[in-house]
């Protein structure tokens, strides 16, 4: 009978309490020429060992001998694990599905995205009359509509009697739309939340069932599913953004984990803890407030166009004890030093020409530890939050009555790794030249285009959609990238570009805007007032 104790003794495979370190130990043992006993173990034991190894370790073990290759290839569990890692996905579902079912669904989902160019669009009549998407997270899209009303008053009936007519107060309706996916078994759903008419900026996180909006210099934290006070809020559902008499408008809300960030004033970004209800930092300065995003819960990325650079700032450098100090005391403290990533852009005459760097929004939710009620049916897998693409839109204007633009695509992992390395090396200058990181960047072909309404949310996970469409052909281009660990492991693939043709029956295809989410590419066209959707199509997966 097999004895695990005897096995550990005979192979000197220690079994530490921390199982996360045992994976590396197992892999080293397997690669060692002095460990011939692993392949005599029962297959289920070998599979269990490999389940604790990471993607590259399993691939390395598969190359060691024919027996291990057969074990790995013959295990549905390991094949599913590898498929998740290869395609930048993760599994956090509590739904009861067999591993074979999930592997089949994942394979079909990946194939559908790879054949996006041959997909046929479907009309989405429900969205007509609503605004352009206010927010996107996972498979959830949010649209808005102003509902106007007159004041209450007395009216006279035909018989001369007076009666009080109660008319509804003005409000802002939010349409919350869950995009269906046959391949992930997600059912379509939509519902409407009523907000005060003066509600301002809106941001959502589907993975936390979270809706945050601004009203009267306060943040309101609600559930996206019902609009009630969020259960994780350690306050009454709202909190003041500013101390004392300070009042600044906020723009372009972003949320990640416990934090919500917004552009405030000119050239400032402020960050709050929405759960506890206090400001974390307002020290991120010298930045165009419309061009920033979270890299993860601790780091914010922003661009400084006049320097042809992007910066990464660590929020943890602004210790939370600062929140207990007065605003004056915090104002005297030294600003945390960010890491500057230099870009190599062609010189321009800034006296006659302007150039700006815009960060496109990535709608990938931040948290994937537990399935969210708002996403419905607990889909078996999601895009991995750690695998997100940073999209930098570089625009120069005026150029022949329009502008010249191209995009730079870089994995968020790369920026975080360089930031960590610079901190560990004690780099006082905190400047990274273009030559040190350009190998990880991909650039789209430059284009000269007329001025157009700019789409904001054109990236999801490791995919990005071009904007505007090709003026002559009426096509959009979707760029897809594989996770960094897959490229490092040498399993093939880097990036792909697909041309997606827009519906032929509609004129003016170049005026279409687009949004990427977990399971769809949504294309829509605004009416002449540029405030409401006139036509909408999507490509579903």
Short mmCIF file of C-alpha atoms in Angstrom, two decimals:
data_model
loop_
_atom_site.label_atom_id
_atom_site.label_comp_id
_atom_site.label_asym_id
_atom_site.label_seq_id
_atom_site.Cartn_x
_atom_site.Cartn_y
_atom_site.Cartn_z
CA UNK A 1 0.00 0.00 0.00
CA UNK A 2 1.24 3.47 -0.85
CA UNK A 3 2.57 5.38 2.15
CA UNK A 4 2.91 9.16 1.93
CA UNK A 5 5.32 9.12 4.87
CA UNK A 6 7.56 6.58 3.13
CA UNK A 7 7.34 8.57 -0.09
CA UNK A 8 8.47 11.77 1.61
CA UNK A 9 11.37 9.95 3.21
CA UNK A 10 12.46 8.14 0.07
CA UNK A 11 12.34 11.15 -2.20
CA UNK A 12 13.26 13.76 0.40
CA UNK A 13 10.17 15.70 -0.67
CA UNK A 14 9.39 17.86 2.31
CA UNK A 15 5.75 18.73 2.85
CA UNK A 16 5.72 22.20 4.40
CA UNK A 17 2.79 23.67 6.25
CA UNK A 18 2.57 26.46 3.70
CA UNK A 19 1.33 24.61 0.63
CA UNK A 20 2.10 27.60 -1.59
CA UNK A 21 5.83 26.93 -1.17
CA UNK A 22 5.47 23.19 -1.76
CA UNK A 23 4.52 23.76 -5.39
CA UNK A 24 7.95 25.15 -6.19
CA UNK A 25 9.58 22.38 -4.18
CA UNK A 26 7.66 19.75 -6.12
CA UNK A 27 8.67 21.25 -9.42
CA UNK A 28 12.35 21.37 -8.44
CA UNK A 29 12.16 17.76 -7.33
CA UNK A 30 10.57 16.68 -10.60
CA UNK A 31 13.24 18.44 -12.64
CA UNK A 32 16.02 16.86 -10.57
CA UNK A 33 17.76 13.82 -11.97
CA UNK A 34 17.87 12.32 -8.47
CA UNK A 35 14.09 11.92 -8.16
CA UNK A 36 13.07 8.84 -10.17
CA UNK A 37 10.25 7.88 -7.80
CA UNK A 38 7.62 10.46 -8.72
CA UNK A 39 6.31 8.60 -11.75
CA UNK A 40 5.64 5.45 -9.70
CA UNK A 41 3.09 7.33 -7.61
CA UNK A 42 -0.61 6.81 -8.28
CA UNK A 43 -1.75 9.12 -11.04
CA UNK A 44 -4.25 10.91 -8.80
CA UNK A 45 -1.44 11.86 -6.39
CA UNK A 46 0.67 13.28 -9.22
CA UNK A 47 -2.30 15.29 -10.44
CA UNK A 48 -2.87 16.68 -6.94
CA UNK A 49 0.78 17.76 -6.77
CA UNK A 50 0.56 19.51 -10.14
CA UNK A 51 -2.62 21.31 -9.12
CA UNK A 52 -0.48 23.37 -6.71
CA UNK A 53 2.10 24.23 -9.36
CA UNK A 54 1.83 27.34 -11.50
CA UNK A 55 1.44 27.47 -15.25
CA UNK A 56 5.13 27.49 -16.22
CA UNK A 57 6.00 24.77 -13.73
CA UNK A 58 3.37 22.40 -15.13
CA UNK A 59 4.56 23.08 -18.67
CA UNK A 60 8.16 22.41 -17.62
CA UNK A 61 7.16 19.14 -15.97
CA UNK A 62 5.27 18.09 -19.10
CA UNK A 63 8.54 18.27 -21.02
CA UNK A 64 10.56 16.12 -18.62
CA UNK A 65 9.37 12.69 -19.74
CA UNK A 66 6.65 10.89 -21.69
CA UNK A 67 4.98 9.53 -18.56
CA UNK A 68 4.40 12.94 -17.00
CA UNK A 69 3.24 14.33 -20.31
CA UNK A 70 0.61 11.59 -20.51
CA UNK A 71 -0.51 12.25 -16.93
CA UNK A 72 -0.92 15.98 -17.56
CA UNK A 73 -2.56 15.57 -20.96
CA UNK A 74 -4.91 12.92 -19.62
CA UNK A 75 -6.13 14.97 -16.65
CA UNK A 76 -9.21 17.11 -17.28
CA UNK A 77 -8.40 19.10 -14.14
CA UNK A 78 -4.87 19.99 -15.31
CA UNK A 79 -6.00 20.70 -18.85
CA UNK A 80 -8.62 23.11 -17.50
CA UNK A 81 -6.02 24.75 -15.25
CA UNK A 82 -3.65 25.22 -18.19
CA UNK A 83 -6.44 26.52 -20.44
CA UNK A 84 -7.41 29.12 -17.85
CA UNK A 85 -3.82 30.37 -17.54
CA UNK A 86 -3.17 30.32 -21.28
CA UNK A 87 -6.19 32.52 -21.96
CA UNK A 88 -5.98 34.90 -19.01
CA UNK A 89 -9.02 33.51 -17.19
CA UNK A 90 -9.75 32.46 -13.62
CA UNK A 91 -12.33 30.21 -11.96
CA UNK A 92 -14.02 31.45 -8.78
CA UNK A 93 -17.49 30.02 -9.19
CA UNK A 94 -19.53 28.16 -6.62
CA UNK A 95 -21.74 26.76 -9.36
CA UNK A 96 -21.91 22.98 -9.56
CA UNK A 97 -20.41 22.07 -12.92
CA UNK A 98 -18.04 19.29 -13.77
CA UNK A 99 -14.53 20.21 -14.82
CA UNK A 100 -15.16 18.61 -18.21
CA UNK A 101 -18.18 20.91 -18.74
CA UNK A 102 -16.20 23.98 -17.78
CA UNK A 103 -13.32 23.03 -20.06
CA UNK A 104 -15.73 22.58 -22.96
CA UNK A 105 -17.36 25.96 -22.26
CA UNK A 106 -13.99 27.69 -21.96
CA UNK A 107 -12.74 26.19 -25.22
CA UNK A 108 -15.89 27.37 -27.04
CA UNK A 109 -15.64 30.84 -25.48
CA UNK A 110 -12.03 31.27 -26.58
CA UNK A 111 -12.82 30.04 -30.09
CA UNK A 112 -15.71 32.50 -30.39
CA UNK A 113 -13.46 35.47 -29.60
CA UNK A 114 -10.82 34.16 -32.01
CA UNK A 115 -13.47 34.12 -34.75
CA UNK A 116 -14.92 37.52 -33.95
CA UNK A 117 -14.39 38.63 -37.54
CA UNK A 118 -16.99 36.13 -38.75
CA UNK A 119 -19.62 36.96 -36.10
CA UNK A 120 -22.94 38.51 -37.07
CA UNK A 121 -24.25 41.55 -35.16
CA UNK A 122 -27.65 41.62 -33.47
CA UNK A 123 -29.86 44.67 -32.93
CA UNK A 124 -30.36 45.88 -29.36
CA UNK A 125 -33.59 47.86 -29.47
CA UNK A 126 -33.81 48.17 -25.70
CA UNK A 127 -30.93 50.67 -25.62
CA UNK A 128 -32.45 53.15 -28.06
CA UNK A 129 -33.28 56.40 -26.29
CA UNK A 130 -30.82 55.88 -23.45
CA UNK A 131 -27.50 57.66 -23.05
CA UNK A 132 -24.15 56.30 -24.13
CA UNK A 133 -22.80 53.83 -21.56
CA UNK A 134 -22.08 55.61 -18.27
CA UNK A 135 -20.10 52.71 -16.84
CA UNK A 136 -19.03 49.18 -17.74
CA UNK A 137 -17.79 46.38 -15.47
CA UNK A 138 -17.56 42.71 -16.38
CA UNK A 139 -20.77 41.81 -18.22
CA UNK A 140 -22.70 44.78 -16.76
CA UNK A 141 -23.37 48.02 -18.65
CA UNK A 142 -25.08 51.09 -17.19
CA UNK A 143 -27.01 53.70 -19.20
CA UNK A 144 -28.93 56.76 -18.01
CA UNK A 145 -31.98 58.83 -18.90
CA UNK A 146 -33.22 62.10 -17.43
CA UNK A 147 -36.87 61.93 -16.40
CA UNK A 148 -38.33 65.45 -16.35
CA UNK A 149 -41.48 66.50 -14.55
CA UNK A 150 -43.45 69.64 -13.67
CA UNK A 151 -44.29 70.72 -10.15
CA UNK A 152 -47.39 69.58 -8.28
CA UNK A 153 -50.42 71.86 -8.47
CA UNK A 154 -54.20 72.30 -8.45
CA UNK A 155 -56.17 71.74 -11.63
CA UNK A 156 -59.89 72.31 -12.37
CA UNK A 157 -62.03 69.45 -13.62
CA UNK A 158 -64.80 69.76 -16.20
CA UNK A 159 -67.35 70.00 -13.37
CA UNK A 160 -65.57 72.92 -11.72
CA UNK A 161 -64.09 70.84 -8.93
CA UNK A 162 -60.52 71.32 -7.71
CA UNK A 163 -58.27 68.37 -7.19
CA UNK A 164 -54.58 67.99 -6.46
CA UNK A 165 -52.58 66.37 -9.24
CA UNK A 166 -49.39 64.76 -7.91
CA UNK A 167 -46.77 64.58 -10.61
CA UNK A 168 -43.49 62.69 -10.21
CA UNK A 169 -40.37 64.61 -9.30
CA UNK A 170 -37.50 64.77 -11.80
CA UNK A 171 -35.03 61.96 -11.45
CA UNK A 172 -32.17 60.18 -13.16
CA UNK A 173 -32.98 56.65 -14.25
CA UNK A 174 -30.12 54.17 -14.54
CA UNK A 175 -30.62 51.19 -16.81
CA UNK A 176 -28.49 48.31 -15.54
CA UNK A 177 -28.05 45.77 -18.32
CA UNK A 178 -26.52 42.31 -17.94
CA UNK A 179 -25.17 41.05 -21.25
CA UNK A 180 -26.11 37.43 -21.95
CA UNK A 181 -23.62 34.73 -22.89
CA UNK A 182 -24.66 31.31 -24.10
CA UNK A 183 -21.05 30.14 -23.84
CA UNK A 184 -20.76 31.11 -20.16
CA UNK A 185 -24.44 30.37 -19.42
CA UNK A 186 -25.24 33.91 -18.37
CA UNK A 187 -28.87 34.98 -18.80
CA UNK A 188 -29.79 38.45 -20.00
CA UNK A 189 -31.36 40.77 -17.45
CA UNK A 190 -32.05 44.47 -17.01
CA UNK A 191 -33.50 46.67 -14.30
CA UNK A 192 -33.83 50.39 -13.60
CA UNK A 193 -32.55 52.24 -10.53
CA UNK A 194 -33.91 55.67 -9.61
CA UNK A 195 -31.33 58.28 -8.60
CA UNK A 196 -31.82 61.94 -7.70
CA UNK A 197 -31.98 64.17 -10.76
CA UNK A 198 -28.78 65.98 -9.74
CA UNK A 199 -26.72 62.81 -9.31
CA UNK A 200 -23.35 63.30 -10.96
CA UNK A 201 -20.49 60.94 -11.76
CA UNK A 202 -21.21 57.21 -11.73
CA UNK A 203 -18.88 54.23 -11.45
CA UNK A 204 -19.57 50.54 -10.84
CA UNK A 205 -17.80 47.31 -9.91
CA UNK A 206 -19.88 44.28 -10.86
CA UNK A 207 -17.67 41.93 -8.87
CA UNK A 208 -18.62 43.79 -5.66
CA UNK A 209 -22.26 44.56 -6.63
CA UNK A 210 -21.20 48.19 -6.19
CA UNK A 211 -22.63 51.46 -7.53
CA UNK A 212 -21.03 54.76 -6.51
CA UNK A 213 -22.40 58.15 -7.51
CA UNK A 214 -21.84 61.80 -6.53
CA UNK A 215 -24.43 64.21 -5.13
CA UNK A 216 -23.88 67.49 -3.26
CA UNK A 217 -20.17 66.84 -2.63
CA UNK A 218 -20.93 63.43 -1.18
CA UNK A 219 -20.21 59.90 -2.37
CA UNK A 220 -23.09 57.44 -2.21
CA UNK A 221 -22.26 53.72 -2.05
CA UNK A 222 -25.14 51.44 -3.10
CA UNK A 223 -25.69 47.95 -4.36
CA UNK A 224 -25.88 47.73 -8.12
CA UNK A 225 -28.58 45.06 -7.88
CA UNK A 226 -31.11 46.99 -5.75
CA UNK A 227 -29.83 50.53 -5.16
CA UNK A 228 -29.87 50.09 -1.39
CA UNK A 229 -27.00 50.96 0.96
CA UNK A 230 -24.04 48.69 0.26
CA UNK A 231 -23.60 46.14 3.10
CA UNK A 232 -19.83 46.73 3.24
CA UNK A 233 -20.19 50.47 3.80
CA UNK A 234 -19.15 51.43 7.33
CA UNK A 235 -21.31 54.56 7.23
CA UNK A 236 -24.91 55.50 6.42
CA UNK A 237 -24.45 54.91 2.71
CA UNK A 238 -22.85 58.28 1.97
CA UNK A 239 -19.95 60.41 3.18
CA UNK A 240 -18.53 63.88 2.58
CA UNK A 241 -15.78 64.06 0.01
CA UNK A 242 -14.13 67.11 1.54
CA UNK A 243 -13.32 68.49 4.98
CA UNK A 244 -14.67 71.84 6.14
CA UNK A 245 -15.62 74.30 3.43
CA UNK A 246 -13.56 72.71 0.64
CA UNK A 247 -15.64 72.07 -2.46
CA UNK A 248 -14.29 70.76 -5.77
CA UNK A 249 -16.10 69.14 -8.64
CA UNK A 250 -15.05 65.58 -9.44
CA UNK A 251 -14.69 63.93 -12.83
CA UNK A 252 -14.12 60.47 -14.30
CA UNK A 253 -14.69 58.23 -11.31
CA UNK A 254 -12.70 54.99 -11.06
CA UNK A 255 -13.14 52.22 -8.50
CA UNK A 256 -10.89 49.34 -7.48
CA UNK A 257 -11.38 47.26 -4.37
CA UNK A 258 -11.84 49.56 -1.36
CA UNK A 259 -10.88 52.70 -3.25
CA UNK A 260 -12.59 55.20 -5.51
CA UNK A 261 -10.57 57.84 -7.38
CA UNK A 262 -11.59 60.94 -9.29
CA UNK A 263 -10.09 63.90 -11.07
CA UNK A 264 -10.51 67.02 -8.94
CA UNK A 265 -9.72 70.65 -9.71
CA UNK A 266 -7.16 70.94 -12.52
CA UNK A 267 -4.13 68.64 -12.46
CA UNK A 268 -5.12 66.72 -9.31
CA UNK A 269 -6.35 63.21 -8.56
CA UNK A 270 -7.92 62.35 -5.21
CA UNK A 271 -8.53 58.90 -3.73
CA UNK A 272 -11.06 57.85 -1.08
CA UNK A 273 -11.81 54.66 0.83
CA UNK A 274 -15.48 54.18 -0.02
CA UNK A 275 -16.05 51.52 2.65
CA UNK A 276 -14.74 53.57 5.58
CA UNK A 277 -15.71 56.95 4.14
CA UNK A 278 -12.56 59.09 4.21
CA UNK A 279 -10.04 60.60 1.83
CA UNK A 280 -6.82 58.63 1.39
CA UNK A 281 -4.80 60.99 -0.76
CA UNK A 282 -5.08 64.17 -2.78
CA UNK A 283 -1.34 64.45 -3.41
CA UNK A 284 -1.26 63.11 -6.97
CA UNK A 285 -0.73 66.28 -8.99
CA UNK A 286 0.53 67.64 -12.31
CA UNK A 287 -1.79 65.35 -14.25
CA UNK A 288 -4.64 65.75 -16.69
CA UNK A 289 -7.51 64.58 -14.50
CA UNK A 290 -9.25 62.77 -17.38
CA UNK A 291 -6.35 60.43 -18.06
CA UNK A 292 -5.72 58.05 -15.18
CA UNK A 293 -6.71 54.60 -13.96
CA UNK A 294 -5.91 52.02 -11.31
CA UNK A 295 -3.21 49.46 -12.07
CA UNK A 296 -4.23 47.53 -8.96
CA UNK A 297 -5.59 48.43 -5.54
CA UNK A 298 -2.33 50.12 -4.53
CA UNK A 299 -1.16 51.83 -7.72
CA UNK A 300 -2.55 54.54 -9.98
CA UNK A 301 -1.34 55.17 -13.51
CA UNK A 302 -1.62 58.63 -15.07
CA UNK A 303 -0.21 60.50 -18.03
CA UNK A 304 1.54 63.86 -18.29
CA UNK A 305 1.24 64.83 -21.93
CA UNK A 306 3.61 67.80 -21.81
CA UNK A 307 6.41 65.44 -20.73
CA UNK A 308 5.53 62.59 -23.14
CA UNK A 309 5.44 60.31 -20.12
CA UNK A 310 3.22 58.17 -17.94
CA UNK A 311 3.61 57.81 -14.18
CA UNK A 312 2.90 55.09 -11.61
CA UNK A 313 2.13 56.23 -8.07
CA UNK A 314 1.96 53.99 -4.98
CA UNK A 315 -1.02 54.90 -2.79
CA UNK A 316 0.52 53.10 0.18
CA UNK A 317 3.14 55.82 0.43
CA UNK A 318 0.31 58.04 1.66
CA UNK A 319 -0.13 56.33 5.03
CA UNK A 320 -3.68 56.07 6.25
CA UNK A 321 -2.83 57.80 9.51
CA UNK A 322 -2.68 60.98 7.47
CA UNK A 323 -6.47 60.91 7.39
CA UNK A 324 -6.54 61.73 11.09
CA UNK A 325 -4.47 64.87 10.55
CA UNK A 326 -5.78 68.27 9.56
CA UNK A 327 -5.88 69.31 5.94
CA UNK A 328 -3.22 71.94 6.62
CA UNK A 329 -0.83 69.38 8.11
CA UNK A 330 -1.24 67.06 5.14
CA UNK A 331 -0.70 69.91 2.75
CA UNK A 332 2.83 70.45 4.08
CA UNK A 333 3.95 66.87 3.61
CA UNK A 334 6.17 65.86 0.75
CA UNK A 335 4.42 64.30 -2.19
CA UNK A 336 5.15 60.60 -2.79
CA UNK A 337 7.65 60.06 -5.59
CA UNK A 338 6.10 58.24 -8.58
CA UNK A 339 7.98 56.30 -11.26
CA UNK A 340 8.14 58.04 -14.61
CA UNK A 341 7.97 55.92 -17.77
CA UNK A 342 9.37 57.89 -20.68
CA UNK A 343 7.91 57.53 -24.18
CA UNK A 344 9.89 57.95 -27.38
CA UNK A 345 7.55 60.13 -29.44
CA UNK A 346 8.49 62.16 -32.52
CA UNK A 347 9.23 65.84 -31.82
CA UNK A 348 6.51 68.41 -32.54
CA UNK A 349 6.28 72.17 -32.59
CA UNK A 350 4.28 72.73 -29.41
CA UNK A 351 3.71 76.37 -30.35
CA UNK A 352 1.42 75.32 -33.21
CA UNK A 353 0.66 71.67 -32.46
CA UNK A 354 -0.63 69.89 -29.38
CA UNK A 355 -0.20 66.30 -28.30
CA UNK A 356 -2.00 64.50 -25.51
CA UNK A 357 -1.86 61.00 -24.07
CA UNK A 358 -5.17 59.47 -23.05
CA UNK A 359 -5.59 56.33 -20.97
CA UNK A 360 -8.48 54.23 -22.27
CA UNK A 361 -10.72 52.65 -19.62
CA UNK A 362 -10.38 48.91 -19.01
CA UNK A 363 -13.74 47.53 -17.83
CA UNK A 364 -12.23 44.46 -16.16
CA UNK A 365 -13.47 44.27 -12.54
CA UNK A 366 -10.89 44.31 -9.77
CA UNK A 367 -12.09 41.50 -7.49
CA UNK A 368 -12.79 37.92 -8.51
CA UNK A 369 -12.64 36.07 -5.19
CA UNK A 370 -16.36 35.30 -5.03
CA UNK A 371 -19.16 35.24 -7.59
CA UNK A 372 -21.33 38.37 -7.59
CA UNK A 373 -25.12 38.34 -7.37
CA UNK A 374 -25.41 41.08 -9.98
CA UNK A 375 -23.62 38.99 -12.60
CA UNK A 376 -26.18 36.21 -12.29
CA UNK A 377 -25.97 32.44 -12.50
CA UNK A 378 -22.37 32.44 -11.21
CA UNK A 379 -20.54 32.05 -14.54
CA UNK A 380 -17.88 29.32 -14.30
CA UNK A 381 -14.94 31.52 -15.31
CA UNK A 382 -14.00 35.18 -15.75
CA UNK A 383 -11.19 37.24 -17.19
CA UNK A 384 -8.36 37.32 -14.66
CA UNK A 385 -8.08 40.77 -12.97
CA UNK A 386 -4.30 40.39 -12.98
CA UNK A 387 -4.29 40.16 -16.78
CA UNK A 388 -5.27 43.63 -17.93
CA UNK A 389 -4.10 45.66 -20.89
CA UNK A 390 -3.13 49.31 -20.58
CA UNK A 391 -4.13 51.29 -23.69
CA UNK A 392 -2.51 54.68 -24.30
CA UNK A 393 -4.03 56.77 -27.07
CA UNK A 394 -1.49 59.26 -28.43
CA UNK A 395 -3.05 62.10 -30.43
CA UNK A 396 -1.39 64.94 -32.31
CA UNK A 397 -3.45 67.81 -33.73
CA UNK A 398 -4.16 69.70 -35.86
CA UNK A 399 -3.09 67.57 -38.81
CA UNK A 400 -4.82 68.31 -42.12
CA UNK A 401 -8.10 69.42 -40.50
CA UNK A 402 -8.04 66.49 -38.16
CA UNK A 403 -5.67 64.59 -35.94
CA UNK A 404 -3.10 61.83 -36.12
CA UNK A 405 -3.45 59.05 -33.59
CA UNK A 406 -2.06 55.68 -32.65
CA UNK A 407 -2.22 53.47 -29.59
CA UNK A 408 0.37 51.88 -27.34
CA UNK A 409 -0.60 48.59 -25.67
CA UNK A 410 1.31 47.32 -22.64
CA UNK A 411 0.38 44.73 -19.96
CA UNK A 412 -0.25 46.23 -16.54
CA UNK A 413 2.02 43.53 -15.08
CA UNK A 414 5.01 45.06 -16.87
CA UNK A 415 4.49 48.50 -15.34
CA UNK A 416 4.04 47.05 -11.87
CA UNK A 417 7.16 44.88 -12.18
CA UNK A 418 9.29 47.86 -13.24
CA UNK A 419 7.87 49.96 -10.41
CA UNK A 420 8.69 47.29 -7.83
CA UNK A 421 12.20 46.81 -9.25
CA UNK A 422 12.88 50.56 -9.15
CA UNK A 423 11.79 50.77 -5.51
CA UNK A 424 13.89 47.78 -4.48
CA UNK A 425 16.92 49.20 -6.28
CA UNK A 426 16.52 52.49 -4.43
CA UNK A 427 16.32 54.43 -7.68
CA UNK A 428 16.32 58.06 -6.53
CA UNK A 429 15.55 59.51 -9.96
CA UNK A 430 12.55 57.19 -10.43
CA UNK A 431 12.78 57.62 -14.20
CA UNK A 432 12.63 54.67 -16.58
CA UNK A 433 13.88 55.40 -20.09
CA UNK A 434 11.94 54.12 -23.08
CA UNK A 435 14.76 51.71 -23.96
CA UNK A 436 14.22 49.82 -20.67
CA UNK A 437 10.59 48.88 -21.31
CA UNK A 438 9.76 49.37 -25.00
CA UNK A 439 10.11 45.64 -25.80
CA UNK A 440 6.87 44.99 -23.90
CA UNK A 441 4.92 47.66 -25.81
CA UNK A 442 2.96 47.14 -29.01
CA UNK A 443 1.94 50.08 -31.21
CA UNK A 444 -1.01 50.21 -33.59
CA UNK A 445 -0.50 51.73 -37.06
CA UNK A 446 -0.78 55.56 -37.04
CA UNK A 447 -3.89 57.02 -38.65
CA UNK A 448 -4.95 60.49 -39.79
CA UNK A 449 -8.64 60.94 -39.03
CA UNK A 450 -11.17 63.78 -38.79
CA UNK A 451 -12.17 64.95 -35.35
CA UNK A 452 -14.67 62.54 -33.80
CA UNK A 453 -16.41 61.79 -30.53
CA UNK A 454 -14.01 59.67 -28.52
CA UNK A 455 -15.02 56.36 -27.00
CA UNK A 456 -13.77 55.90 -23.46
CA UNK A 457 -14.30 52.24 -22.58
CA UNK A 458 -12.64 50.37 -25.42
CA UNK A 459 -10.53 47.85 -23.51
CA UNK A 460 -11.43 44.75 -21.55
CA UNK A 461 -8.94 42.35 -20.04
CA UNK A 462 -6.26 41.79 -22.68
CA UNK A 463 -8.36 43.09 -25.60
CA UNK A 464 -8.81 46.53 -27.12
CA UNK A 465 -11.02 47.80 -29.93
CA UNK A 466 -9.90 50.58 -32.28
CA UNK A 467 -11.71 53.89 -32.55
CA UNK A 468 -12.88 55.43 -34.76
CA UNK A 469 -13.68 52.72 -37.32
CA UNK A 470 -11.98 52.60 -40.68
CA UNK A 471 -13.62 55.46 -42.58
CA UNK A 472 -13.65 53.73 -45.96
CA UNK A 473 -14.37 50.13 -45.02
CA UNK A 474 -16.65 50.61 -42.01
CA UNK A 475 -14.69 48.15 -39.90
CA UNK A 476 -13.40 48.06 -36.36
CA UNK A 477 -10.16 46.35 -35.36
CA UNK A 478 -9.96 44.26 -32.21
CA UNK A 479 -6.48 43.54 -30.82
CA UNK A 480 -6.16 40.51 -28.53
CA UNK A 481 -3.11 39.62 -26.44
CA UNK A 482 -2.10 36.51 -24.56
CA UNK A 483 -0.99 36.60 -20.92
CA UNK A 484 2.65 37.38 -20.26
CA UNK A 485 3.28 33.99 -18.64
CA UNK A 486 2.13 32.24 -21.81
CA UNK A 487 4.56 34.26 -23.93
CA UNK A 488 7.37 33.65 -21.44
CA UNK A 489 6.66 29.92 -21.46
CA UNK A 490 7.06 29.86 -25.24
CA UNK A 491 3.72 28.17 -25.88
CA UNK A 492 3.03 30.34 -28.90
CA UNK A 493 0.99 33.41 -29.60
CA UNK A 494 1.60 37.06 -28.92
CA UNK A 495 -1.20 39.13 -30.30
CA UNK A 496 -3.85 38.95 -32.99
CA UNK A 497 -5.78 41.65 -34.85
CA UNK A 498 -9.23 41.02 -36.30
CA UNK A 499 -11.31 43.25 -38.58
CA UNK A 500 -14.96 43.40 -37.59
CA UNK A 501 -17.36 44.74 -40.20
CA UNK A 502 -20.17 46.94 -38.96
CA UNK A 503 -23.77 46.46 -40.19
CA UNK A 504 -24.13 47.31 -43.88
CA UNK A 505 -27.65 48.71 -43.72
CA UNK A 506 -26.66 51.80 -41.73
CA UNK A 507 -24.97 54.86 -43.27
CA UNK A 508 -22.28 56.80 -41.49
CA UNK A 509 -20.51 53.85 -39.94
CA UNK A 510 -17.59 56.04 -38.97
CA UNK A 511 -19.77 57.80 -36.39
CA UNK A 512 -20.28 54.61 -34.45
CA UNK A 513 -18.88 54.24 -30.94
CA UNK A 514 -18.00 50.95 -29.32
CA UNK A 515 -17.62 49.34 -25.91
CA UNK A 516 -15.99 46.05 -24.91
CA UNK A 517 -17.27 43.94 -22.03
CA UNK A 518 -16.80 40.35 -20.84
CA UNK A 519 -19.05 38.69 -23.41
CA UNK A 520 -19.78 41.24 -26.12
CA UNK A 521 -18.64 44.00 -28.39
CA UNK A 522 -21.33 46.70 -28.36
CA UNK A 523 -21.48 49.20 -31.21
CA UNK A 524 -23.87 52.14 -31.06
CA UNK A 525 -24.62 55.42 -32.79
CA UNK A 526 -25.86 58.57 -31.06
CA UNK A 527 -28.63 60.82 -32.38
CA UNK A 528 -28.06 64.31 -33.76
CA UNK A 529 -28.02 65.79 -30.25
CA UNK A 530 -25.19 63.37 -29.32
CA UNK A 531 -27.04 62.56 -26.08
CA UNK A 532 -29.11 59.45 -26.84
CA UNK A 533 -28.51 56.14 -28.60
CA UNK A 534 -30.21 55.98 -31.99
CA UNK A 535 -28.95 52.56 -33.12
CA UNK A 536 -27.24 49.75 -31.24
CA UNK A 537 -25.78 46.40 -32.27
CA UNK A 538 -23.75 43.84 -30.45
CA UNK A 539 -21.63 40.79 -31.16
CA UNK A 540 -22.34 38.20 -28.46
CA UNK A 541 -20.27 35.25 -27.23
#
